[in-house]
PDB file of C-alpha atoms and ligand atoms in Angstrom:
ATOM      1  CA  MET J 918      -7.979 -21.702 -17.793  1.00 83.00           C
ATOM      2  CA  SER J 919      -6.658 -18.257 -18.612  1.00 94.00           C
ATOM      3  CA  ILE J 920      -5.435 -15.737 -16.073  1.00 96.00           C
ATOM      4  CA  GLN J 921      -8.633 -13.816 -16.707  1.00 97.00           C
ATOM      5  CA  GLN J 922     -10.826 -16.842 -15.990  1.00 97.00           C
ATOM      6  CA  ASN J 923      -8.808 -17.654 -12.878  1.00 98.00           C
ATOM      7  CA  ILE J 924      -9.208 -14.134 -11.520  1.00 98.00           C
ATOM      8  CA  GLU J 925     -12.925 -14.077 -12.280  1.00 98.00           C
ATOM      9  CA  LYS J 926     -13.431 -17.404 -10.541  1.00 98.00           C
ATOM     10  CA  ILE J 927     -11.466 -16.367  -7.451  1.00 98.00           C
ATOM     11  CA  LYS J 928     -13.267 -13.026  -7.238  1.00 98.00           C
ATOM     12  CA  SER J 929     -16.624 -14.776  -7.407  1.00 98.00           C
ATOM     13  CA  GLU J 930     -15.603 -16.927  -4.447  1.00 98.00           C
ATOM     14  CA  ILE J 931     -14.061 -14.428  -2.023  1.00 98.00           C
ATOM     15  CA  GLY J 932     -16.915 -11.992  -1.486  1.00 97.00           C
ATOM     16  CA  SER J 933     -15.639  -8.705  -0.121  1.00 98.00           C
ATOM     17  CA  ALA J 934     -12.182 -10.042   0.793  1.00 98.00           C
ATOM     18  CA  GLN J 935      -9.351  -8.289  -0.984  1.00 98.00           C
ATOM     19  CA  LEU J 936      -7.301 -10.221  -3.533  1.00 98.00           C
ATOM     20  CA  ILE J 937      -3.514  -9.885  -3.383  1.00 98.00           C
ATOM     21  CA  CYS J 938      -1.878 -11.336  -6.464  1.00 98.00           C
ATOM     22  CA  VAL J 939       1.305 -13.110  -5.365  1.00 98.00           C
ATOM     23  CA  SER J 940       3.743 -12.510  -8.181  1.00 98.00           C
ATOM     24  CA  LYS J 941       6.916 -13.883  -6.570  1.00 97.00           C
ATOM     25  CA  TYR J 942       7.489 -16.564  -9.221  1.00 96.00           C
ATOM     26  CA  HIS J 943       6.244 -14.496 -12.131  1.00 97.00           C
ATOM     27  CA  THR J 944       7.680 -12.190 -14.728  1.00 96.00           C
ATOM     28  CA  GLU J 945       6.902  -8.556 -15.302  1.00 97.00           C
ATOM     29  CA  ASP J 946       4.960  -9.534 -18.462  1.00 97.00           C
ATOM     30  CA  GLU J 947       2.766 -11.872 -16.441  1.00 97.00           C
ATOM     31  CA  ILE J 948       2.223  -9.203 -13.811  1.00 98.00           C
ATOM     32  CA  MET J 949       1.184  -6.788 -16.564  1.00 98.00           C
ATOM     33  CA  GLU J 950      -1.373  -9.309 -17.773  1.00 97.00           C
ATOM     34  CA  ALA J 951      -2.959  -9.369 -14.313  1.00 98.00           C
ATOM     35  CA  TYR J 952      -2.608  -5.587 -14.065  1.00 98.00           C
ATOM     36  CA  ASN J 953      -4.425  -5.113 -17.349  1.00 98.00           C
ATOM     37  CA  LEU J 954      -7.242  -7.240 -15.966  1.00 97.00           C
ATOM     38  CA  GLY J 955      -7.634  -4.740 -13.158  1.00 98.00           C
ATOM     39  CA  LEU J 956      -5.471  -6.073 -10.331  1.00 98.00           C
ATOM     40  CA  ARG J 957      -3.434  -3.474  -8.451  1.00 98.00           C
ATOM     41  CA  ASP J 958      -2.220  -5.300  -5.329  1.00 98.00           C
ATOM     42  CA  PHE J 959       0.797  -7.560  -5.787  1.00 98.00           C
ATOM     43  CA  GLY J 960       2.778  -9.549  -3.237  1.00 98.00           C
ATOM     44  CA  GLU J 961       6.479 -10.371  -3.319  1.00 98.00           C
ATOM     45  CA  ASN J 962       8.612 -12.441  -0.951  1.00 98.00           C
ATOM     46  CA  LYS J 963      11.951 -10.760  -1.449  1.00 98.00           C
ATOM     47  CA  VAL J 964      12.903  -7.128  -1.021  1.00 98.00           C
ATOM     48  CA  GLN J 965      15.160  -7.049  -4.080  1.00 98.00           C
ATOM     49  CA  ASP J 966      12.454  -8.560  -6.328  1.00 98.00           C
ATOM     50  CA  LEU J 967       9.867  -6.102  -5.078  1.00 98.00           C
ATOM     51  CA  ILE J 968      12.153  -3.130  -5.720  1.00 98.00           C
ATOM     52  CA  LYS J 969      13.167  -4.275  -9.187  1.00 98.00           C
ATOM     53  CA  LYS J 970       9.627  -4.989 -10.312  1.00 98.00           C
ATOM     54  CA  GLN J 971       8.401  -1.736  -8.814  1.00 98.00           C
ATOM     55  CA  GLU J 972      10.965   0.218 -10.828  1.00 98.00           C
ATOM     56  CA  ASN J 973       9.810  -1.317 -14.087  1.00 97.00           C
ATOM     57  CA  LEU J 974       6.049  -1.493 -13.596  1.00 98.00           C
ATOM     58  CA  PRO J 975       3.196   1.042 -13.317  1.00 98.00           C
ATOM     59  CA  LYS J 976       3.412   3.363 -10.339  1.00 98.00           C
ATOM     60  CA  ASP J 977      -0.149   2.744  -9.169  1.00 98.00           C
ATOM     61  CA  ILE J 978       0.637  -0.849  -8.171  1.00 98.00           C
ATOM     62  CA  ARG J 979       0.372  -1.400  -4.413  1.00 98.00           C
ATOM     63  CA  TRP J 980       3.228  -3.634  -3.317  1.00 98.00           C
ATOM     64  CA  HIS J 981       2.942  -6.026  -0.393  1.00 98.00           C
ATOM     65  CA  LEU J 982       5.953  -7.672   1.182  1.00 98.00           C
ATOM     66  CA  ILE J 983       4.707 -11.092   2.299  1.00 98.00           C
ATOM     67  CA  GLY J 984       7.985 -12.945   2.889  1.00 97.00           C
ATOM     68  CA  HIS J 985      10.443 -12.884   5.749  1.00 97.00           C
ATOM     69  CA  LEU J 986      12.105  -9.485   6.122  1.00 97.00           C
ATOM     70  CA  GLN J 987      15.725  -9.342   7.261  1.00 97.00           C
ATOM     71  CA  THR J 988      16.692  -6.282   9.254  1.00 97.00           C
ATOM     72  CA  ASN J 989      19.587  -5.477   6.888  1.00 97.00           C
ATOM     73  CA  LYS J 990      17.073  -5.067   4.022  1.00 98.00           C
ATOM     74  CA  VAL J 991      14.717  -2.679   5.792  1.00 98.00           C
ATOM     75  CA  LYS J 992      16.538   0.448   4.639  1.00 97.00           C
ATOM     76  CA  TYR J 993      15.901  -0.419   0.984  1.00 97.00           C
ATOM     77  CA  LEU J 994      12.212  -1.024   1.517  1.00 98.00           C
ATOM     78  CA  ILE J 995      10.930   1.977   3.426  1.00 98.00           C
ATOM     79  CA  GLY J 996       8.496   4.104   1.443  1.00 97.00           C
ATOM     80  CA  LYS J 997       8.057   1.440  -1.236  1.00 98.00           C
ATOM     81  CA  THR J 998       5.399  -0.797   0.251  1.00 98.00           C
ATOM     82  CA  HIS J 999       1.669  -0.497   0.636  1.00 98.00           C
ATOM     83  CA  LEU J1000       1.808  -3.111   3.398  1.00 98.00           C
ATOM     84  CA  ILE J1001       4.569  -5.131   5.059  1.00 99.00           C
ATOM     85  CA  GLN J1002       2.735  -8.299   6.076  1.00 98.00           C
ATOM     86  CA  SER J1003       5.536 -10.122   7.880  1.00 98.00           C
ATOM     87  CA  VAL J1004       6.490  -8.205  11.021  1.00 98.00           C
ATOM     88  CA  ASP J1005       7.273 -10.712  13.765  1.00 98.00           C
ATOM     89  CA  LYS J1006      10.163  -9.338  15.862  1.00 98.00           C
ATOM     90  CA  VAL J1007      10.398  -6.285  18.097  1.00 98.00           C
ATOM     91  CA  GLU J1008      13.832  -5.404  16.664  1.00 98.00           C
ATOM     92  CA  LEU J1009      12.364  -5.516  13.154  1.00 98.00           C
ATOM     93  CA  ALA J1010       9.433  -3.294  14.139  1.00 98.00           C
ATOM     94  CA  ASP J1011      11.844  -0.921  15.906  1.00 98.00           C
ATOM     95  CA  LEU J1012      13.990  -0.606  12.793  1.00 98.00           C
ATOM     96  CA  ILE J1013      11.064  -0.138  10.400  1.00 98.00           C
ATOM     97  CA  ASN J1014       9.833   2.560  12.768  1.00 98.00           C
ATOM     98  CA  LYS J1015      13.206   4.348  12.905  1.00 98.00           C
ATOM     99  CA  LYS J1016      13.761   4.257   9.149  1.00 98.00           C
ATOM    100  CA  SER J1017      10.179   5.404   8.587  1.00 98.00           C
ATOM    101  CA  PHE J1018      10.680   8.299  10.977  1.00 98.00           C
ATOM    102  CA  ASP J1019      13.905   9.280   9.170  1.00 98.00           C
ATOM    103  CA  ALA J1020      12.097   9.180   5.831  1.00 98.00           C
ATOM    104  CA  GLY J1021       9.117  11.124   7.172  1.00 98.00           C
ATOM    105  CA  VAL J1022       6.633   8.343   6.463  1.00 98.00           C
ATOM    106  CA  THR J1023       4.372   6.015   8.392  1.00 98.00           C
ATOM    107  CA  THR J1024       4.577   2.368   7.366  1.00 98.00           C
ATOM    108  CA  ASP J1025       1.543   0.111   7.352  1.00 98.00           C
ATOM    109  CA  ILE J1026       2.258  -3.364   8.659  1.00 98.00           C
ATOM    110  CA  LEU J1027       0.616  -6.632   9.645  1.00 98.00           C
ATOM    111  CA  VAL J1028       1.836  -8.797  12.482  1.00 98.00           C
ATOM    112  CA  GLN J1029       2.672 -12.260  11.198  1.00 98.00           C
ATOM    113  CA  VAL J1030       1.381 -14.940  13.542  1.00 98.00           C
ATOM    114  CA  ASN J1031       2.793 -18.452  13.543  1.00 97.00           C
ATOM    115  CA  SER J1032      -0.627 -20.000  13.231  1.00 91.00           C
ATOM    116  CA  THR J1033       0.516 -23.277  11.700  1.00 90.00           C
ATOM    117  CA  GLY J1034       1.082 -25.128  14.947  1.00 83.00           C
ATOM    118  CA  ILE J1035       4.471 -26.060  13.515  1.00 87.00           C
ATOM    119  CA  GLU J1036       7.575 -24.748  15.216  1.00 84.00           C
ATOM    120  CA  SER J1037       8.943 -21.994  13.022  1.00 83.00           C
ATOM    121  CA  ARG J1038      11.455 -19.201  13.113  1.00 81.00           C
ATOM    122  CA  PHE J1039       8.872 -16.945  11.532  1.00 94.00           C
ATOM    123  CA  GLY J1040       5.732 -15.515  13.032  1.00 97.00           C
ATOM    124  CA  VAL J1041       4.832 -14.558  16.587  1.00 98.00           C
ATOM    125  CA  GLU J1042       3.419 -17.416  18.632  1.00 97.00           C
ATOM    126  CA  PRO J1043      -0.367 -16.977  18.974  1.00 97.00           C
ATOM    127  CA  GLU J1044      -0.289 -16.813  22.774  1.00 97.00           C
ATOM    128  CA  LYS J1045       2.373 -14.077  22.635  1.00 98.00           C
ATOM    129  CA  THR J1046       0.699 -11.961  19.969  1.00 98.00           C
ATOM    130  CA  VAL J1047      -1.271  -9.576  22.203  1.00 98.00           C
ATOM    131  CA  GLU J1048       1.813  -8.873  24.297  1.00 98.00           C
ATOM    132  CA  PHE J1049       3.880  -8.384  21.108  1.00 98.00           C
ATOM    133  CA  ILE J1050       1.440  -5.879  19.662  1.00 98.00           C
ATOM    134  CA  LYS J1051       1.279  -3.963  22.947  1.00 98.00           C
ATOM    135  CA  GLU J1052       5.051  -3.751  22.888  1.00 98.00           C
ATOM    136  CA  ILE J1053       5.290  -2.361  19.359  1.00 98.00           C
ATOM    137  CA  LEU J1054       2.390   0.075  19.803  1.00 98.00           C
ATOM    138  CA  LYS J1055       4.923   2.609  21.070  1.00 98.00           C
ATOM    139  CA  PHE J1056       6.429   2.892  17.589  1.00 98.00           C
ATOM    140  CA  LYS J1057       4.610   5.919  16.254  1.00 98.00           C
ATOM    141  CA  ASN J1058       5.716   5.585  12.620  1.00 98.00           C
ATOM    142  CA  LEU J1059       4.134   2.145  12.348  1.00 98.00           C
ATOM    143  CA  ASN J1060       0.483   1.522  11.661  1.00 98.00           C
ATOM    144  CA  ILE J1061      -0.552  -1.938  12.818  1.00 98.00           C
ATOM    145  CA  LYS J1062      -3.339  -2.739  10.382  1.00 98.00           C
ATOM    146  CA  GLY J1063      -4.009  -6.343  11.389  1.00 98.00           C
ATOM    147  CA  LEU J1064      -2.718  -9.893  11.363  1.00 98.00           C
ATOM    148  CA  MET J1065      -1.324 -12.270   8.756  1.00 98.00           C
ATOM    149  CA  GLY J1066      -1.115 -16.029   9.067  1.00 98.00           C
ATOM    150  CA  MET J1067      -1.308 -19.331   7.264  1.00 96.00           C
ATOM    151  CA  ALA J1068      -2.554 -22.843   7.737  1.00 96.00           C
ATOM    152  CA  PRO J1069      -0.216 -25.788   7.214  1.00 94.00           C
ATOM    153  CA  ILE J1070      -0.864 -27.826   4.076  1.00 90.00           C
ATOM    154  CA  CYS J1071      -3.432 -30.290   5.357  1.00 93.00           C
ATOM    155  CA  ASP J1072      -6.871 -31.757   4.667  1.00 94.00           C
ATOM    156  CA  ASN J1073      -8.679 -29.453   7.043  1.00 96.00           C
ATOM    157  CA  PRO J1074      -7.183 -25.976   7.417  1.00 97.00           C
ATOM    158  CA  ARG J1075     -10.307 -24.546   9.044  1.00 97.00           C
ATOM    159  CA  PRO J1076      -9.285 -24.939  12.720  1.00 97.00           C
ATOM    160  CA  TYR J1077      -6.115 -22.946  12.018  1.00 97.00           C
ATOM    161  CA  PHE J1078      -8.088 -20.152  10.387  1.00 98.00           C
ATOM    162  CA  GLU J1079     -10.700 -20.208  13.155  1.00 98.00           C
ATOM    163  CA  ASN J1080      -7.979 -19.787  15.774  1.00 98.00           C
ATOM    164  CA  LEU J1081      -6.454 -16.915  13.870  1.00 98.00           C
ATOM    165  CA  LYS J1082      -9.851 -15.251  13.565  1.00 98.00           C
ATOM    166  CA  LYS J1083     -10.392 -15.625  17.339  1.00 98.00           C
ATOM    167  CA  LEU J1084      -7.045 -13.999  18.001  1.00 98.00           C
ATOM    168  CA  PHE J1085      -7.867 -11.211  15.539  1.00 98.00           C
ATOM    169  CA  ASP J1086     -11.208 -10.573  17.280  1.00 98.00           C
ATOM    170  CA  GLU J1087      -9.462 -10.496  20.639  1.00 98.00           C
ATOM    171  CA  CYS J1088      -6.974  -7.902  19.359  1.00 98.00           C
ATOM    172  CA  LYS J1089      -9.817  -5.870  17.879  1.00 98.00           C
ATOM    173  CA  SER J1090     -11.766  -5.913  21.121  1.00 98.00           C
ATOM    174  CA  LEU J1091      -8.653  -4.795  23.026  1.00 98.00           C
ATOM    175  CA  GLY J1092      -8.356  -1.862  20.641  1.00 98.00           C
ATOM    176  CA  ILE J1093      -4.715  -2.575  19.806  1.00 98.00           C
ATOM    177  CA  LEU J1094      -5.091  -2.732  16.012  1.00 98.00           C
ATOM    178  CA  ASN J1095      -5.296   0.278  13.771  1.00 97.00           C
ATOM    179  CA  GLY J1096      -7.115  -1.516  10.963  1.00 98.00           C
ATOM    180  CA  ASP J1097      -9.323  -4.430  10.022  1.00 98.00           C
ATOM    181  CA  ILE J1098      -7.065  -6.657   7.978  1.00 98.00           C
ATOM    182  CA  LEU J1099      -6.988 -10.390   8.574  1.00 98.00           C
ATOM    183  CA  SER J1100      -4.708 -11.707   5.830  1.00 98.00           C
ATOM    184  CA  MET J1101      -5.166 -15.457   5.473  1.00 98.00           C
ATOM    185  CA  GLY J1102      -5.787 -17.862   2.604  1.00 98.00           C
ATOM    186  CA  MET J1103      -3.627 -19.000  -0.326  1.00 98.00           C
ATOM    187  CA  SER J1104      -4.290 -20.950  -3.536  1.00 98.00           C
ATOM    188  CA  LEU J1105      -5.117 -24.235  -1.829  1.00 97.00           C
ATOM    189  CA  ASP J1106      -7.143 -22.964   1.099  1.00 97.00           C
ATOM    190  CA  TYR J1107      -8.582 -19.520   0.385  1.00 98.00           C
ATOM    191  CA  LYS J1108     -12.178 -20.685   0.379  1.00 98.00           C
ATOM    192  CA  SER J1109     -11.899 -22.046   3.936  1.00 98.00           C
ATOM    193  CA  ALA J1110     -10.036 -18.904   4.965  1.00 98.00           C
ATOM    194  CA  VAL J1111     -12.791 -16.653   3.629  1.00 98.00           C
ATOM    195  CA  ASP J1112     -15.442 -18.801   5.346  1.00 98.00           C
ATOM    196  CA  CYS J1113     -13.552 -18.265   8.588  1.00 98.00           C
ATOM    197  CA  GLY J1114     -13.412 -14.478   8.262  1.00 98.00           C
ATOM    198  CA  SER J1115     -10.411 -13.625   6.095  1.00 98.00           C
ATOM    199  CA  THR J1116     -10.479 -10.080   4.714  1.00 98.00           C
ATOM    200  CA  MET J1117      -7.441 -10.501   2.455  1.00 99.00           C
ATOM    201  CA  VAL J1118      -6.307 -13.529   0.449  1.00 99.00           C
ATOM    202  CA  ARG J1119      -2.816 -13.931  -1.037  1.00 98.00           C
ATOM    203  CA  ILE J1120      -2.956 -16.008  -4.188  1.00 98.00           C
ATOM    204  CA  GLY J1121      -0.259 -16.900  -6.705  1.00 98.00           C
ATOM    205  CA  ASN J1122      -0.477 -20.314  -8.342  1.00 97.00           C
ATOM    206  CA  LYS J1123      -4.201 -20.304  -8.761  1.00 98.00           C
ATOM    207  CA  ILE J1124      -4.032 -17.057 -10.764  1.00 98.00           C
ATOM    208  CA  PHE J1125      -1.058 -17.834 -12.980  1.00 96.00           C
ATOM    209  CA  ALA J1126      -1.310 -21.616 -13.399  1.00 88.00           C
TER     210      ALA J1126
HETATM  211  C1  LIG W2458       3.850 -17.820  -1.911  1.00 86.53           C
HETATM  212  C2  LIG W2458       2.984 -17.262  -0.858  1.00 86.53           C
HETATM  213  C3  LIG W2458       1.598 -17.123  -1.064  1.00 86.53           C
HETATM  214  C4  LIG W2458       0.890 -17.598  -2.317  1.00 86.53           C
HETATM  215  O1  LIG W2458       0.978 -18.982  -2.466  1.00 86.53           O
HETATM  216  P1  LIG W2458       0.193 -19.714  -3.657  1.00 86.53           P
HETATM  217  O2  LIG W2458       0.171 -21.136  -3.227  1.00 86.53           O
HETATM  218  O3  LIG W2458       0.995 -19.479  -4.889  1.00 86.53           O
HETATM  219  O4  LIG W2458      -1.167 -19.127  -3.733  1.00 86.53           O
HETATM  220  C5  LIG W2458       0.864 -16.520  -0.052  1.00 86.53           C
HETATM  221  N1  LIG W2458       1.435 -16.094   1.097  1.00 86.53           N
HETATM  222  C6  LIG W2458       2.748 -16.204   1.338  1.00 86.53           C
HETATM  223  C7  LIG W2458       3.309 -15.711   2.616  1.00 86.53           C
HETATM  224  C8  LIG W2458       3.564 -16.815   0.370  1.00 86.53           C
HETATM  225  O5  LIG W2458       4.878 -16.937   0.618  1.00 86.53           O
END
């Protein structure tokens, strides 16, 4: 199938959820193909890739950082993202806040939750997420727009997405989020994610393959 057919198929399956095109393994020419088909939101894993592609590509692209963010890279990134989806440490949030303040901007972020059930260095543990968000609420140059998470690669990802949705609803009802974004679902599992309440899917392979 062509990129166009892939995008049309995905769009027909995700309802009102927003499609983020994950371009981390793809060239600027490939990104332009997706851009010319109407996509404007692109996701990168690495700060240096995001910056380089942003320099060379149309200015109306909204860039999402979806990969792990090291504190020593924050200074290069501020003001360049539409959404940083991978905030999972207080020190990281603190630094993004400080650099945003210095630059006179507010940075939109998602809190990355370790929703896989697998021990990981990345993502806040689900049971610590409310406490984490309450702690970073004091950072006035951050806008906490929602949560990001993933399911492990498995036959039935739904329970992972359902748990993430429950946590999202809890955060919403506590009034600690400043947005309605629940970013979950990738090439292999986006349909389950959307069924479980995802508002944003991050898809690479399935678009470009
Ligand atoms: C790579 C990546 C994706 C997209 O994965 P595909 O399998 O190519 O759809 C989504 N989210 C994150 C955090 C990723 O690193």
